PDB file of C-alpha atoms and ligand atoms in Angstrom:
ATOM      1  CA  UNK Z 129     -20.126 -10.969   3.158  1.00  0.00           C
ATOM      2  CA  UNK Z 130     -16.804  -9.788   1.772  1.00  0.00           C
ATOM      3  CA  UNK Z 131     -15.732  -6.412   3.094  1.00  0.00           C
ATOM      4  CA  UNK Z 132     -12.984  -4.021   2.098  1.00  0.00           C
ATOM      5  CA  UNK Z 133      -9.643  -4.304   3.921  1.00  0.00           C
ATOM      6  CA  UNK Z 134      -8.637  -0.787   5.002  1.00  0.00           C
ATOM      7  CA  UNK Z 135      -5.035   0.332   5.523  1.00  0.00           C
ATOM      8  CA  UNK Z 136      -4.718   3.897   6.868  1.00  0.00           C
ATOM      9  CA  UNK Z 137      -1.546   5.654   5.704  1.00  0.00           C
ATOM     10  CA  UNK Z 138       0.415   7.044   8.653  1.00  0.00           C
ATOM     11  CA  UNK Z 139       1.777   9.752   6.347  1.00  0.00           C
ATOM     12  CA  UNK Z 140      -1.356  11.755   7.197  1.00  0.00           C
ATOM     13  CA  UNK Z 141      -1.194  11.001  10.933  1.00  0.00           C
ATOM     14  CA  UNK Z 142      -0.427  13.656  13.538  1.00  0.00           C
ATOM     15  CA  UNK Z 143       3.325  13.217  14.091  1.00  0.00           C
ATOM     16  CA  UNK Z 144       3.193  15.243  17.278  1.00  0.00           C
ATOM     17  CA  UNK Z 145       0.884  12.576  18.772  1.00  0.00           C
ATOM     18  CA  UNK Z 146       1.863   9.533  16.753  1.00  0.00           C
ATOM     19  CA  UNK Z 147       1.015   6.990  19.464  1.00  0.00           C
ATOM     20  CA  UNK Z 148      -2.559   8.307  19.644  1.00  0.00           C
ATOM     21  CA  UNK Z 149      -3.018   7.756  15.898  1.00  0.00           C
ATOM     22  CA  UNK Z 150      -1.345   4.328  15.995  1.00  0.00           C
ATOM     23  CA  UNK Z 151      -3.824   3.313  18.703  1.00  0.00           C
ATOM     24  CA  UNK Z 152      -6.738   4.664  16.679  1.00  0.00           C
ATOM     25  CA  UNK Z 153      -5.667   2.565  13.694  1.00  0.00           C
ATOM     26  CA  UNK Z 154      -4.986  -0.478  15.891  1.00  0.00           C
ATOM     27  CA  UNK Z 155      -8.523  -0.306  17.262  1.00  0.00           C
ATOM     28  CA  UNK Z 156     -10.389   0.308  14.012  1.00  0.00           C
ATOM     29  CA  UNK Z 157      -8.489  -0.681  10.865  1.00  0.00           C
ATOM     30  CA  UNK Z 158      -7.033  -3.845   9.312  1.00  0.00           C
ATOM     31  CA  UNK Z 159      -3.480  -2.902   8.317  1.00  0.00           C
ATOM     32  CA  UNK Z 160      -1.078  -0.033   9.131  1.00  0.00           C
ATOM     33  CA  UNK Z 161       0.336   1.422   5.883  1.00  0.00           C
ATOM     34  CA  UNK Z 162       3.803   3.026   5.986  1.00  0.00           C
ATOM     35  CA  UNK Z 163       4.890   5.236   3.077  1.00  0.00           C
ATOM     36  CA  UNK Z 164       8.657   5.314   2.743  1.00  0.00           C
ATOM     37  CA  UNK Z 165      10.028   7.956   0.331  1.00  0.00           C
ATOM     38  CA  UNK Z 166      13.670   8.666  -0.480  1.00  0.00           C
ATOM     39  CA  UNK Z 167      13.584  11.961  -2.392  1.00  0.00           C
ATOM     40  CA  UNK Z 168      15.037  10.092  -5.411  1.00  0.00           C
ATOM     41  CA  UNK Z 169      12.355   7.733  -6.709  1.00  0.00           C
ATOM     42  CA  UNK Z 170       9.720  10.257  -5.630  1.00  0.00           C
ATOM     43  CA  UNK Z 171      10.080  14.026  -5.144  1.00  0.00           C
ATOM     44  CA  UNK Z 172       9.584  13.906  -1.378  1.00  0.00           C
ATOM     45  CA  UNK Z 173      11.139  12.392   1.753  1.00  0.00           C
ATOM     46  CA  UNK Z 174       8.792  10.949   4.368  1.00  0.00           C
ATOM     47  CA  UNK Z 175      10.276   9.171   7.385  1.00  0.00           C
ATOM     48  CA  UNK Z 176      12.800   6.418   7.933  1.00  0.00           C
ATOM     49  CA  UNK Z 177      13.966   3.601  10.096  1.00  0.00           C
ATOM     50  CA  UNK Z 178      13.484   5.033  13.628  1.00  0.00           C
ATOM     51  CA  UNK Z 179       9.855   5.889  12.883  1.00  0.00           C
ATOM     52  CA  UNK Z 180       9.178   2.524  11.219  1.00  0.00           C
ATOM     53  CA  UNK Z 181      10.662   0.748  14.222  1.00  0.00           C
ATOM     54  CA  UNK Z 182       8.555   2.797  16.676  1.00  0.00           C
ATOM     55  CA  UNK Z 183       5.302   2.264  14.783  1.00  0.00           C
ATOM     56  CA  UNK Z 184       5.997  -1.493  14.609  1.00  0.00           C
ATOM     57  CA  UNK Z 185       6.643  -1.569  18.358  1.00  0.00           C
ATOM     58  CA  UNK Z 186       3.138  -0.240  19.100  1.00  0.00           C
ATOM     59  CA  UNK Z 187       1.300  -1.946  16.203  1.00  0.00           C
ATOM     60  CA  UNK Z 188      -1.329  -4.517  17.146  1.00  0.00           C
ATOM     61  CA  UNK Z 189      -2.419  -5.211  13.561  1.00  0.00           C
ATOM     62  CA  UNK Z 190      -0.229  -6.137  10.532  1.00  0.00           C
ATOM     63  CA  UNK Z 191       2.147  -3.449   9.254  1.00  0.00           C
ATOM     64  CA  UNK Z 192       2.842  -3.034   5.537  1.00  0.00           C
ATOM     65  CA  UNK Z 193       5.603  -0.898   4.079  1.00  0.00           C
ATOM     66  CA  UNK Z 194       5.202   0.785   0.694  1.00  0.00           C
ATOM     67  CA  UNK Z 195       8.753   1.473  -0.440  1.00  0.00           C
ATOM     68  CA  UNK Z 196       8.905   4.398  -2.869  1.00  0.00           C
ATOM     69  CA  UNK Z 197      12.676   4.171  -2.957  1.00  0.00           C
ATOM     70  CA  UNK Z 198      15.508   2.947  -5.159  1.00  0.00           C
ATOM     71  CA  UNK Z 199      17.368  -0.193  -4.073  1.00  0.00           C
ATOM     72  CA  UNK Z 200      14.566  -1.259  -1.697  1.00  0.00           C
ATOM     73  CA  UNK Z 201      16.250  -4.602  -0.981  1.00  0.00           C
ATOM     74  CA  UNK Z 202      18.688  -2.859   1.380  1.00  0.00           C
ATOM     75  CA  UNK Z 203      15.918  -2.573   3.961  1.00  0.00           C
ATOM     76  CA  UNK Z 204      14.104  -5.938   3.820  1.00  0.00           C
ATOM     77  CA  UNK Z 205      15.957  -7.710   6.620  1.00  0.00           C
ATOM     78  CA  UNK Z 206      15.728  -4.737   9.002  1.00  0.00           C
ATOM     79  CA  UNK Z 207      12.014  -4.289   8.334  1.00  0.00           C
ATOM     80  CA  UNK Z 208      11.443  -7.980   8.972  1.00  0.00           C
ATOM     81  CA  UNK Z 209      13.248  -7.692  12.312  1.00  0.00           C
ATOM     82  CA  UNK Z 210      10.966  -4.792  13.332  1.00  0.00           C
ATOM     83  CA  UNK Z 211       7.874  -6.893  12.606  1.00  0.00           C
ATOM     84  CA  UNK Z 212       6.741  -5.596   9.187  1.00  0.00           C
ATOM     85  CA  UNK Z 213       4.556  -8.285   7.619  1.00  0.00           C
ATOM     86  CA  UNK Z 214       4.367  -7.111   4.007  1.00  0.00           C
ATOM     87  CA  UNK Z 215       6.494  -4.987   1.730  1.00  0.00           C
ATOM     88  CA  UNK Z 216       5.652  -3.519  -1.660  1.00  0.00           C
ATOM     89  CA  UNK Z 217       8.338  -2.358  -4.074  1.00  0.00           C
ATOM     90  CA  UNK Z 218       7.832  -0.330  -7.211  1.00  0.00           C
ATOM     91  CA  UNK Z 219       7.849  -2.003 -10.621  1.00  0.00           C
ATOM     92  CA  UNK Z 220       9.576   1.149 -11.931  1.00  0.00           C
ATOM     93  CA  UNK Z 221      12.339   1.007  -9.274  1.00  0.00           C
ATOM     94  CA  UNK Z 222      13.429  -2.638  -9.679  1.00  0.00           C
ATOM     95  CA  UNK Z 223      15.518  -3.939 -12.577  1.00  0.00           C
ATOM     96  CA  UNK Z 224      15.209  -7.509 -11.309  1.00  0.00           C
ATOM     97  CA  UNK Z 225      11.682  -7.483  -9.962  1.00  0.00           C
ATOM     98  CA  UNK Z 226      11.222 -11.255  -9.837  1.00  0.00           C
ATOM     99  CA  UNK Z 227      14.371 -11.576  -7.719  1.00  0.00           C
ATOM    100  CA  UNK Z 228      13.331  -8.700  -5.443  1.00  0.00           C
ATOM    101  CA  UNK Z 229       9.848 -10.133  -4.887  1.00  0.00           C
ATOM    102  CA  UNK Z 230      11.362 -13.504  -4.038  1.00  0.00           C
ATOM    103  CA  UNK Z 231      13.789 -11.891  -1.574  1.00  0.00           C
ATOM    104  CA  UNK Z 232      10.823 -10.474   0.370  1.00  0.00           C
ATOM    105  CA  UNK Z 233       9.051 -13.844   0.371  1.00  0.00           C
ATOM    106  CA  UNK Z 234      12.166 -15.733   1.423  1.00  0.00           C
ATOM    107  CA  UNK Z 235      12.280 -13.553   4.545  1.00  0.00           C
ATOM    108  CA  UNK Z 236       8.753 -14.705   5.379  1.00  0.00           C
ATOM    109  CA  UNK Z 237       6.921 -11.507   4.446  1.00  0.00           C
ATOM    110  CA  UNK Z 238       4.174 -10.925   1.876  1.00  0.00           C
ATOM    111  CA  UNK Z 239       5.445  -9.302  -1.313  1.00  0.00           C
ATOM    112  CA  UNK Z 240       3.640  -6.591  -3.210  1.00  0.00           C
ATOM    113  CA  UNK Z 241       4.410  -4.911  -6.532  1.00  0.00           C
ATOM    114  CA  UNK Z 242       3.406  -1.245  -6.736  1.00  0.00           C
ATOM    115  CA  UNK Z 243       2.775   0.465 -10.069  1.00  0.00           C
ATOM    116  CA  UNK Z 244       2.725   4.163 -10.909  1.00  0.00           C
ATOM    117  CA  UNK Z 245      -0.316   5.570 -12.734  1.00  0.00           C
ATOM    118  CA  UNK Z 246       1.463   5.472 -16.134  1.00  0.00           C
ATOM    119  CA  UNK Z 247       2.466   1.801 -15.867  1.00  0.00           C
ATOM    120  CA  UNK Z 248       0.123  -0.484 -17.793  1.00  0.00           C
ATOM    121  CA  UNK Z 249      -1.273  -3.546 -16.025  1.00  0.00           C
ATOM    122  CA  UNK Z 250      -0.571  -5.735 -19.077  1.00  0.00           C
ATOM    123  CA  UNK Z 251       3.067  -5.832 -17.931  1.00  0.00           C
ATOM    124  CA  UNK Z 252       2.058  -7.727 -14.787  1.00  0.00           C
ATOM    125  CA  UNK Z 253       0.839 -10.963 -16.371  1.00  0.00           C
ATOM    126  CA  UNK Z 254       3.889 -12.873 -15.149  1.00  0.00           C
ATOM    127  CA  UNK Z 255       4.687 -11.158 -11.853  1.00  0.00           C
ATOM    128  CA  UNK Z 256       1.134 -11.732 -10.510  1.00  0.00           C
ATOM    129  CA  UNK Z 257       2.052 -15.426 -10.437  1.00  0.00           C
ATOM    130  CA  UNK Z 258       4.726 -14.654  -7.831  1.00  0.00           C
ATOM    131  CA  UNK Z 259       3.458 -11.569  -5.964  1.00  0.00           C
ATOM    132  CA  UNK Z 260       0.990 -11.686  -3.063  1.00  0.00           C
ATOM    133  CA  UNK Z 261      -0.552  -8.366  -4.044  1.00  0.00           C
ATOM    134  CA  UNK Z 262      -0.383  -5.565  -6.608  1.00  0.00           C
ATOM    135  CA  UNK Z 263      -0.558  -2.000  -5.321  1.00  0.00           C
ATOM    136  CA  UNK Z 264      -2.172   0.233  -7.933  1.00  0.00           C
ATOM    137  CA  UNK Z 265      -1.158   3.854  -7.365  1.00  0.00           C
ATOM    138  CA  UNK Z 266      -4.178   6.014  -8.144  1.00  0.00           C
ATOM    139  CA  UNK Z 267      -2.173   9.244  -7.696  1.00  0.00           C
ATOM    140  CA  UNK Z 268       1.420  10.029  -8.642  1.00  0.00           C
ATOM    141  CA  UNK Z 269       3.351   8.850  -5.577  1.00  0.00           C
ATOM    142  CA  UNK Z 270       5.094  11.299  -3.288  1.00  0.00           C
ATOM    143  CA  UNK Z 271       2.368  13.146  -1.426  1.00  0.00           C
ATOM    144  CA  UNK Z 272      -0.781  12.513   0.556  1.00  0.00           C
ATOM    145  CA  UNK Z 273      -4.000  14.411  -0.068  1.00  0.00           C
ATOM    146  CA  UNK Z 274      -4.030  14.272  -3.882  1.00  0.00           C
ATOM    147  CA  UNK Z 275      -7.042  13.652  -6.132  1.00  0.00           C
ATOM    148  CA  UNK Z 276      -7.852  10.141  -7.391  1.00  0.00           C
ATOM    149  CA  UNK Z 277      -6.892   9.759 -11.079  1.00  0.00           C
ATOM    150  CA  UNK Z 278     -10.142   8.670 -12.810  1.00  0.00           C
ATOM    151  CA  UNK Z 279      -8.523   6.196 -15.266  1.00  0.00           C
ATOM    152  CA  UNK Z 280      -7.326   4.121 -12.292  1.00  0.00           C
ATOM    153  CA  UNK Z 281     -10.713   2.409 -12.062  1.00  0.00           C
ATOM    154  CA  UNK Z 282     -10.359   0.935 -15.552  1.00  0.00           C
ATOM    155  CA  UNK Z 283      -6.850  -0.258 -14.673  1.00  0.00           C
ATOM    156  CA  UNK Z 284      -8.107  -2.026 -11.539  1.00  0.00           C
ATOM    157  CA  UNK Z 285     -10.785  -3.819 -13.565  1.00  0.00           C
ATOM    158  CA  UNK Z 286      -8.252  -4.889 -16.216  1.00  0.00           C
ATOM    159  CA  UNK Z 287      -5.833  -6.063 -13.546  1.00  0.00           C
ATOM    160  CA  UNK Z 288      -8.606  -8.083 -11.897  1.00  0.00           C
ATOM    161  CA  UNK Z 289      -9.066 -10.006 -15.176  1.00  0.00           C
ATOM    162  CA  UNK Z 290      -5.319 -10.669 -15.451  1.00  0.00           C
ATOM    163  CA  UNK Z 291      -5.228 -11.886 -11.856  1.00  0.00           C
ATOM    164  CA  UNK Z 292      -8.258 -14.153 -12.318  1.00  0.00           C
ATOM    165  CA  UNK Z 293      -6.528 -15.768 -15.293  1.00  0.00           C
ATOM    166  CA  UNK Z 294      -3.071 -16.116 -13.757  1.00  0.00           C
ATOM    167  CA  UNK Z 295      -3.266 -16.264  -9.942  1.00  0.00           C
ATOM    168  CA  UNK Z 296      -6.603 -15.574  -8.225  1.00  0.00           C
ATOM    169  CA  UNK Z 297      -4.823 -15.494  -4.827  1.00  0.00           C
ATOM    170  CA  UNK Z 298      -3.039 -12.280  -5.712  1.00  0.00           C
ATOM    171  CA  UNK Z 299      -4.841  -9.311  -4.098  1.00  0.00           C
ATOM    172  CA  UNK Z 300      -5.355  -5.786  -5.445  1.00  0.00           C
ATOM    173  CA  UNK Z 301      -4.552  -2.806  -3.226  1.00  0.00           C
ATOM    174  CA  UNK Z 302      -5.443   0.735  -4.329  1.00  0.00           C
ATOM    175  CA  UNK Z 303      -3.513   3.710  -2.958  1.00  0.00           C
ATOM    176  CA  UNK Z 304      -4.088   7.432  -3.423  1.00  0.00           C
ATOM    177  CA  UNK Z 305      -7.104   9.718  -3.270  1.00  0.00           C
ATOM    178  CA  UNK Z 306      -9.445   7.035  -1.905  1.00  0.00           C
ATOM    179  CA  UNK Z 307     -12.540   8.558  -0.261  1.00  0.00           C
ATOM    180  CA  UNK Z 308     -15.939   7.467   0.989  1.00  0.00           C
ATOM    181  CA  UNK Z 309     -17.302   8.967  -2.244  1.00  0.00           C
ATOM    182  CA  UNK Z 310     -15.213   6.898  -4.704  1.00  0.00           C
ATOM    183  CA  UNK Z 311     -14.765   3.700  -2.653  1.00  0.00           C
ATOM    184  CA  UNK Z 312     -17.857   2.164  -4.339  1.00  0.00           C
ATOM    185  CA  UNK Z 313     -16.421   2.279  -7.857  1.00  0.00           C
ATOM    186  CA  UNK Z 314     -13.013   1.115  -6.597  1.00  0.00           C
ATOM    187  CA  UNK Z 315     -14.621  -1.857  -4.840  1.00  0.00           C
ATOM    188  CA  UNK Z 316     -16.748  -2.776  -7.883  1.00  0.00           C
ATOM    189  CA  UNK Z 317     -13.662  -2.688 -10.116  1.00  0.00           C
ATOM    190  CA  UNK Z 318     -12.101  -5.415  -7.984  1.00  0.00           C
ATOM    191  CA  UNK Z 319     -10.016  -3.889  -5.177  1.00  0.00           C
ATOM    192  CA  UNK Z 320      -9.470  -6.021  -2.071  1.00  0.00           C
ATOM    193  CA  UNK Z 321      -7.520  -3.486   0.027  1.00  0.00           C
ATOM    194  CA  UNK Z 322      -7.568   0.322   0.045  1.00  0.00           C
ATOM    195  CA  UNK Z 323      -5.040   2.723   1.507  1.00  0.00           C
ATOM    196  CA  UNK Z 324      -6.494   5.945   2.879  1.00  0.00           C
ATOM    197  CA  UNK Z 325      -4.570   8.811   4.394  1.00  0.00           C
ATOM    198  CA  UNK Z 326      -6.423  12.103   4.313  1.00  0.00           C
ATOM    199  CA  UNK Z 327      -9.862  10.453   4.087  1.00  0.00           C
ATOM    200  CA  UNK Z 328      -9.184   8.937   7.523  1.00  0.00           C
ATOM    201  CA  UNK Z 329      -7.044  11.467   9.363  1.00  0.00           C
ATOM    202  CA  UNK Z 330      -8.801  14.611   8.089  1.00  0.00           C
ATOM    203  CA  UNK Z 331     -12.272  13.215   8.823  1.00  0.00           C
ATOM    204  CA  UNK Z 332     -14.109  14.632  11.835  1.00  0.00           C
ATOM    205  CA  UNK Z 333     -14.470  11.044  13.103  1.00  0.00           C
ATOM    206  CA  UNK Z 334     -11.595   8.862  11.848  1.00  0.00           C
ATOM    207  CA  UNK Z 335     -13.057   5.614  13.238  1.00  0.00           C
ATOM    208  CA  UNK Z 336     -16.328   6.295  11.437  1.00  0.00           C
ATOM    209  CA  UNK Z 337     -14.453   7.037   8.167  1.00  0.00           C
ATOM    210  CA  UNK Z 338     -12.636   3.689   8.455  1.00  0.00           C
ATOM    211  CA  UNK Z 339     -15.948   1.879   9.062  1.00  0.00           C
ATOM    212  CA  UNK Z 340     -17.506   3.501   5.992  1.00  0.00           C
ATOM    213  CA  UNK Z 341     -14.570   2.451   3.812  1.00  0.00           C
ATOM    214  CA  UNK Z 342     -14.665  -1.088   5.223  1.00  0.00           C
ATOM    215  CA  UNK Z 343     -18.355  -1.475   4.439  1.00  0.00           C
ATOM    216  CA  UNK Z 344     -17.850  -0.853   0.700  1.00  0.00           C
ATOM    217  CA  UNK Z 345     -18.459  -4.032  -1.296  1.00  0.00           C
TER     218      UNK Z 345
HETATM  219  C1  DX5 N 209       1.371   8.523  -1.800  1.00  0.00           C
HETATM  220  C2  DX5 N 209       1.237   7.400  -0.790  1.00  0.00           C
HETATM  221  C3  DX5 N 209      -0.151   7.186  -0.280  1.00  0.00           C
HETATM  222  C4  DX5 N 209      -0.805   8.404   0.251  1.00  0.00           C
HETATM  223  C5  DX5 N 209      -2.241   8.168   0.567  1.00  0.00           C
HETATM  224  O1  DX5 N 209       2.632   8.533  -2.351  1.00  0.00           O
HETATM  225  O2  DX5 N 209       1.656   6.165  -1.320  1.00  0.00           O
HETATM  226  O3  DX5 N 209      -0.206   6.107   0.642  1.00  0.00           O
HETATM  227  O4  DX5 N 209      -0.133   8.971   1.331  1.00  0.00           O
HETATM  228  O5  DX5 N 209      -2.787   9.368   1.004  1.00  0.00           O
HETATM  229  P1  DX5 N 209      -4.206   9.891   0.499  1.00  0.00           P
HETATM  230  O6  DX5 N 209      -5.211   8.869   0.907  1.00  0.00           O
HETATM  231  O7  DX5 N 209      -4.357  11.176   1.244  1.00  0.00           O
HETATM  232  O8  DX5 N 209      -4.130  10.070  -0.981  1.00  0.00           O
HETATM  233 ZN1   ZN N 210       1.302   4.233  -0.013  1.00  0.00          ZN
END
């Protein structure tokens, strides 16, 4: 039976004991999700290269980087050398998105296209033919712990149709406000991967929270 791929966001991890939370994710989840923010594309700064490098060093499962930054291409080669296996860039941050997606793929990584809540999925009809996954932001990017925007579910379902028509191999990842309460509707709409920050790291039992999210079909 198909199960949900779960990618905990390290933005909500305990940075005073980062290794402990990396190990927890290694042992229980499918992907480690890194949120990179530059204070320009989004109104917040998260963490940068030294932290990415350290997390990659201790990762035992694939690491994906979600680049909420302008000029993301500056970092592709370095991230590849640290061991990052997939990178998503924002549709709204790239003037030459097709070129940028191909640059990620040429380095041997999976390429994702992230879209902000206001960006319509109809714009993705062509890029889904090239991208490995589309990351649907279900909150306005910049902060963990926000509430899921209800209209995201309809967007996921519409995107699923576009993907089925144009490139069924392209996956859908949903990021922002995902909880054990709303994972059912997100899964039914067509998501393959979910990112979860606070739902994992604020849960009394993080491993159990990951298992509950994974079992959504
Ligand atoms: C927001 C980030 C998300 C976020 C997820 O800009 O892209 O990955 O940290 O955190 P939660 O699950 O708490 O919304
Ligand atoms: Zn993210």
